[in-house]
């Protein structure tokens, strides 16, 4: 009976053109690693390549860059502005399942003559069809992040 149910499920997925299985955790981690590689190189095209057209990106805090960014163009504008401040990110850990990736990274800046930030960040990404469709950013020190971003974007 299990074989019949599995065969019907496979046939339905093939006929409907649907995806039978979600991506593997390793595949999803690779998407986020590709994002970090592009970000580290300042490559907005590379960042765009791993994002769904309708991506949603949640930036916490009370500063000029905070808020929910909707759509690839808005998210890319955020990363363009982030690059102006010289904000760097160094991955520490990746964990994943078939739909989500969690990264923990060190995020820091070395702005001359302005307040800087050096803290741990965690992001939760939702991945569909090999693209980031949603990301939620969490800071270990939101007060320091707010101070840094206000000092950079006033």
PDB file of C-alpha atoms in Angstrom:
ATOM      1  CA  UNK A   1       0.000   0.000   0.000  1.00  0.00           C
ATOM      2  CA  UNK A   2       2.820   2.426   0.823  1.00  0.00           C
ATOM      3  CA  UNK A   3       4.335   1.784  -2.604  1.00  0.00           C
ATOM      4  CA  UNK A   4       1.037   2.612  -4.310  1.00  0.00           C
ATOM      5  CA  UNK A   5       0.656   5.864  -2.356  1.00  0.00           C
ATOM      6  CA  UNK A   6       4.246   6.859  -3.112  1.00  0.00           C
ATOM      7  CA  UNK A   7       3.773   6.081  -6.821  1.00  0.00           C
ATOM      8  CA  UNK A   8       0.595   8.146  -6.996  1.00  0.00           C
ATOM      9  CA  UNK A   9       2.340  11.054  -5.220  1.00  0.00           C
ATOM     10  CA  UNK A  10       5.269  10.936  -7.651  1.00  0.00           C
ATOM     11  CA  UNK A  11       2.953  10.721 -10.664  1.00  0.00           C
ATOM     12  CA  UNK A  12       0.857  13.650  -9.428  1.00  0.00           C
ATOM     13  CA  UNK A  13       3.944  15.781  -8.898  1.00  0.00           C
ATOM     14  CA  UNK A  14       5.253  14.956 -12.359  1.00  0.00           C
ATOM     15  CA  UNK A  15       1.932  15.568 -14.113  1.00  0.00           C
ATOM     16  CA  UNK A  16       1.322  18.842 -12.290  1.00  0.00           C
ATOM     17  CA  UNK A  17       4.876  20.026 -12.794  1.00  0.00           C
ATOM     18  CA  UNK A  18       5.234  20.428  -9.051  1.00  0.00           C
ATOM     19  CA  UNK A  19       8.303  19.920  -6.985  1.00  0.00           C
ATOM     20  CA  UNK A  20       8.218  16.531  -5.294  1.00  0.00           C
ATOM     21  CA  UNK A  21      10.634  17.330  -2.508  1.00  0.00           C
ATOM     22  CA  UNK A  22      11.929  20.478  -0.920  1.00  0.00           C
ATOM     23  CA  UNK A  23      15.590  21.302  -1.314  1.00  0.00           C
ATOM     24  CA  UNK A  24      18.053  19.609   0.994  1.00  0.00           C
ATOM     25  CA  UNK A  25      19.427  21.487   3.997  1.00  0.00           C
ATOM     26  CA  UNK A  26      22.819  21.523   2.244  1.00  0.00           C
ATOM     27  CA  UNK A  27      21.303  23.108  -0.878  1.00  0.00           C
ATOM     28  CA  UNK A  28      19.631  25.777   1.231  1.00  0.00           C
ATOM     29  CA  UNK A  29      22.842  26.540   3.128  1.00  0.00           C
ATOM     30  CA  UNK A  30      24.615  26.948  -0.221  1.00  0.00           C
ATOM     31  CA  UNK A  31      22.088  29.647  -1.198  1.00  0.00           C
ATOM     32  CA  UNK A  32      22.931  31.628   1.946  1.00  0.00           C
ATOM     33  CA  UNK A  33      26.669  31.034   1.544  1.00  0.00           C
ATOM     34  CA  UNK A  34      26.382  32.383  -2.004  1.00  0.00           C
ATOM     35  CA  UNK A  35      24.593  35.418  -0.567  1.00  0.00           C
ATOM     36  CA  UNK A  36      27.450  36.017   1.907  1.00  0.00           C
ATOM     37  CA  UNK A  37      30.080  35.626  -0.835  1.00  0.00           C
ATOM     38  CA  UNK A  38      28.290  38.211  -2.989  1.00  0.00           C
ATOM     39  CA  UNK A  39      27.772  40.563  -0.051  1.00  0.00           C
ATOM     40  CA  UNK A  40      31.449  40.315   0.946  1.00  0.00           C
ATOM     41  CA  UNK A  41      32.473  41.177  -2.626  1.00  0.00           C
ATOM     42  CA  UNK A  42      30.008  44.082  -2.847  1.00  0.00           C
ATOM     43  CA  UNK A  43      28.340  42.249  -5.728  1.00  0.00           C
ATOM     44  CA  UNK A  44      24.706  43.400  -5.884  1.00  0.00           C
ATOM     45  CA  UNK A  45      24.065  41.235  -8.962  1.00  0.00           C
ATOM     46  CA  UNK A  46      25.244  38.191  -7.005  1.00  0.00           C
ATOM     47  CA  UNK A  47      22.963  39.125  -4.113  1.00  0.00           C
ATOM     48  CA  UNK A  48      20.055  39.539  -6.542  1.00  0.00           C
ATOM     49  CA  UNK A  49      20.761  36.105  -8.036  1.00  0.00           C
ATOM     50  CA  UNK A  50      19.896  34.323  -4.779  1.00  0.00           C
ATOM     51  CA  UNK A  51      16.753  36.361  -4.032  1.00  0.00           C
ATOM     52  CA  UNK A  52      13.221  35.812  -5.162  1.00  0.00           C
ATOM     53  CA  UNK A  53      11.764  38.779  -7.040  1.00  0.00           C
ATOM     54  CA  UNK A  54       9.218  39.254  -4.223  1.00  0.00           C
ATOM     55  CA  UNK A  55      11.633  38.759  -1.311  1.00  0.00           C
ATOM     56  CA  UNK A  56      10.749  40.256   2.077  1.00  0.00           C
ATOM     57  CA  UNK A  57      13.601  41.294   4.384  1.00  0.00           C
ATOM     58  CA  UNK A  58      12.937  42.383   7.997  1.00  0.00           C
ATOM     59  CA  UNK A  59      15.498  44.778   9.530  1.00  0.00           C
ATOM     60  CA  UNK A  60      15.014  45.381  13.268  1.00  0.00           C
ATOM     61  CA  UNK A  61      15.608  48.575  15.152  1.00  0.00           C
ATOM     62  CA  UNK A  62      14.825  52.253  15.168  1.00  0.00           C
ATOM     63  CA  UNK A  63      17.211  53.738  12.655  1.00  0.00           C
ATOM     64  CA  UNK A  64      17.136  54.979   9.043  1.00  0.00           C
ATOM     65  CA  UNK A  65      17.642  51.516   7.505  1.00  0.00           C
ATOM     66  CA  UNK A  66      15.230  49.588   9.740  1.00  0.00           C
ATOM     67  CA  UNK A  67      11.880  48.232   8.657  1.00  0.00           C
ATOM     68  CA  UNK A  68      10.560  45.644   6.268  1.00  0.00           C
ATOM     69  CA  UNK A  69      11.937  45.788   2.735  1.00  0.00           C
ATOM     70  CA  UNK A  70       9.626  44.335   0.094  1.00  0.00           C
ATOM     71  CA  UNK A  71      10.789  43.166  -3.308  1.00  0.00           C
ATOM     72  CA  UNK A  72      14.247  42.593  -4.730  1.00  0.00           C
ATOM     73  CA  UNK A  73      14.795  46.259  -5.654  1.00  0.00           C
ATOM     74  CA  UNK A  74      14.084  47.518  -2.128  1.00  0.00           C
ATOM     75  CA  UNK A  75      16.291  44.842  -0.571  1.00  0.00           C
ATOM     76  CA  UNK A  76      19.135  45.608  -2.981  1.00  0.00           C
ATOM     77  CA  UNK A  77      18.835  49.327  -2.161  1.00  0.00           C
ATOM     78  CA  UNK A  78      19.215  48.392   1.518  1.00  0.00           C
ATOM     79  CA  UNK A  79      22.389  46.411   0.804  1.00  0.00           C
ATOM     80  CA  UNK A  80      23.745  49.222  -1.336  1.00  0.00           C
ATOM     81  CA  UNK A  81      23.278  51.650   1.589  1.00  0.00           C
ATOM     82  CA  UNK A  82      24.772  49.130   4.016  1.00  0.00           C
ATOM     83  CA  UNK A  83      27.864  48.966   1.820  1.00  0.00           C
ATOM     84  CA  UNK A  84      28.307  52.741   2.030  1.00  0.00           C
ATOM     85  CA  UNK A  85      28.783  52.403   5.804  1.00  0.00           C
ATOM     86  CA  UNK A  86      31.489  49.759   5.390  1.00  0.00           C
ATOM     87  CA  UNK A  87      29.516  47.202   7.385  1.00  0.00           C
ATOM     88  CA  UNK A  88      31.208  43.772   7.246  1.00  0.00           C
ATOM     89  CA  UNK A  89      29.870  40.315   8.028  1.00  0.00           C
ATOM     90  CA  UNK A  90      31.752  37.128   8.894  1.00  0.00           C
ATOM     91  CA  UNK A  91      29.704  33.897   9.065  1.00  0.00           C
ATOM     92  CA  UNK A  92      30.162  31.765  12.170  1.00  0.00           C
ATOM     93  CA  UNK A  93      27.456  29.094  11.858  1.00  0.00           C
ATOM     94  CA  UNK A  94      24.867  27.787   9.399  1.00  0.00           C
ATOM     95  CA  UNK A  95      22.003  25.428  10.229  1.00  0.00           C
ATOM     96  CA  UNK A  96      19.157  24.388   7.961  1.00  0.00           C
ATOM     97  CA  UNK A  97      16.245  22.157   7.137  1.00  0.00           C
ATOM     98  CA  UNK A  98      14.281  21.773   3.905  1.00  0.00           C
ATOM     99  CA  UNK A  99      12.764  25.265   4.065  1.00  0.00           C
ATOM    100  CA  UNK A 100      14.824  27.450   6.405  1.00  0.00           C
ATOM    101  CA  UNK A 101      18.423  28.455   7.085  1.00  0.00           C
ATOM    102  CA  UNK A 102      19.735  30.116  10.218  1.00  0.00           C
ATOM    103  CA  UNK A 103      23.044  31.927  10.104  1.00  0.00           C
ATOM    104  CA  UNK A 104      24.966  33.404  12.975  1.00  0.00           C
ATOM    105  CA  UNK A 105      27.604  35.923  12.020  1.00  0.00           C
ATOM    106  CA  UNK A 106      29.808  38.638  13.406  1.00  0.00           C
ATOM    107  CA  UNK A 107      28.804  42.030  11.996  1.00  0.00           C
ATOM    108  CA  UNK A 108      31.110  44.981  12.434  1.00  0.00           C
ATOM    109  CA  UNK A 109      32.267  48.311  11.079  1.00  0.00           C
ATOM    110  CA  UNK A 110      35.424  50.427  11.163  1.00  0.00           C
ATOM    111  CA  UNK A 111      34.043  53.871  10.372  1.00  0.00           C
ATOM    112  CA  UNK A 112      36.577  56.630  10.922  1.00  0.00           C
ATOM    113  CA  UNK A 113      35.562  59.105  13.630  1.00  0.00           C
ATOM    114  CA  UNK A 114      32.068  57.671  14.146  1.00  0.00           C
ATOM    115  CA  UNK A 115      30.502  55.116  16.480  1.00  0.00           C
ATOM    116  CA  UNK A 116      31.054  51.561  15.306  1.00  0.00           C
ATOM    117  CA  UNK A 117      29.316  48.285  15.916  1.00  0.00           C
ATOM    118  CA  UNK A 118      30.788  44.835  16.542  1.00  0.00           C
ATOM    119  CA  UNK A 119      28.215  42.297  17.570  1.00  0.00           C
ATOM    120  CA  UNK A 120      26.648  38.936  16.797  1.00  0.00           C
ATOM    121  CA  UNK A 121      23.709  38.777  14.396  1.00  0.00           C
ATOM    122  CA  UNK A 122      21.382  35.916  13.538  1.00  0.00           C
ATOM    123  CA  UNK A 123      19.264  35.713  10.417  1.00  0.00           C
ATOM    124  CA  UNK A 124      16.436  33.316   9.686  1.00  0.00           C
ATOM    125  CA  UNK A 125      15.939  32.763   5.941  1.00  0.00           C
ATOM    126  CA  UNK A 126      13.027  31.040   4.226  1.00  0.00           C
ATOM    127  CA  UNK A 127      14.138  29.396   1.005  1.00  0.00           C
ATOM    128  CA  UNK A 128      11.869  28.320  -1.874  1.00  0.00           C
ATOM    129  CA  UNK A 129      13.052  26.944  -5.208  1.00  0.00           C
ATOM    130  CA  UNK A 130      16.658  27.851  -4.446  1.00  0.00           C
ATOM    131  CA  UNK A 131      15.888  31.518  -3.674  1.00  0.00           C
ATOM    132  CA  UNK A 132      15.625  33.558  -0.484  1.00  0.00           C
ATOM    133  CA  UNK A 133      11.963  34.551  -0.177  1.00  0.00           C
ATOM    134  CA  UNK A 134      12.112  35.981   3.342  1.00  0.00           C
ATOM    135  CA  UNK A 135      14.761  36.923   5.874  1.00  0.00           C
ATOM    136  CA  UNK A 136      14.464  38.124   9.443  1.00  0.00           C
ATOM    137  CA  UNK A 137      17.500  39.826  10.939  1.00  0.00           C
ATOM    138  CA  UNK A 138      18.134  39.712  14.710  1.00  0.00           C
ATOM    139  CA  UNK A 139      20.870  41.619  16.575  1.00  0.00           C
ATOM    140  CA  UNK A 140      22.507  40.641  19.853  1.00  0.00           C
ATOM    141  CA  UNK A 141      22.954  44.358  20.633  1.00  0.00           C
ATOM    142  CA  UNK A 142      20.204  46.359  18.987  1.00  0.00           C
ATOM    143  CA  UNK A 143      21.115  49.531  20.889  1.00  0.00           C
ATOM    144  CA  UNK A 144      24.647  49.472  19.437  1.00  0.00           C
ATOM    145  CA  UNK A 145      23.211  48.784  15.979  1.00  0.00           C
ATOM    146  CA  UNK A 146      20.790  51.713  16.271  1.00  0.00           C
ATOM    147  CA  UNK A 147      23.606  54.052  17.369  1.00  0.00           C
ATOM    148  CA  UNK A 148      25.836  52.907  14.514  1.00  0.00           C
ATOM    149  CA  UNK A 149      23.192  53.269  11.800  1.00  0.00           C
ATOM    150  CA  UNK A 150      22.055  56.678  13.042  1.00  0.00           C
ATOM    151  CA  UNK A 151      25.687  57.896  13.027  1.00  0.00           C
ATOM    152  CA  UNK A 152      26.131  56.744   9.422  1.00  0.00           C
ATOM    153  CA  UNK A 153      22.891  57.939   7.870  1.00  0.00           C
ATOM    154  CA  UNK A 154      22.077  61.360   9.326  1.00  0.00           C
TER     155      UNK A 154
END
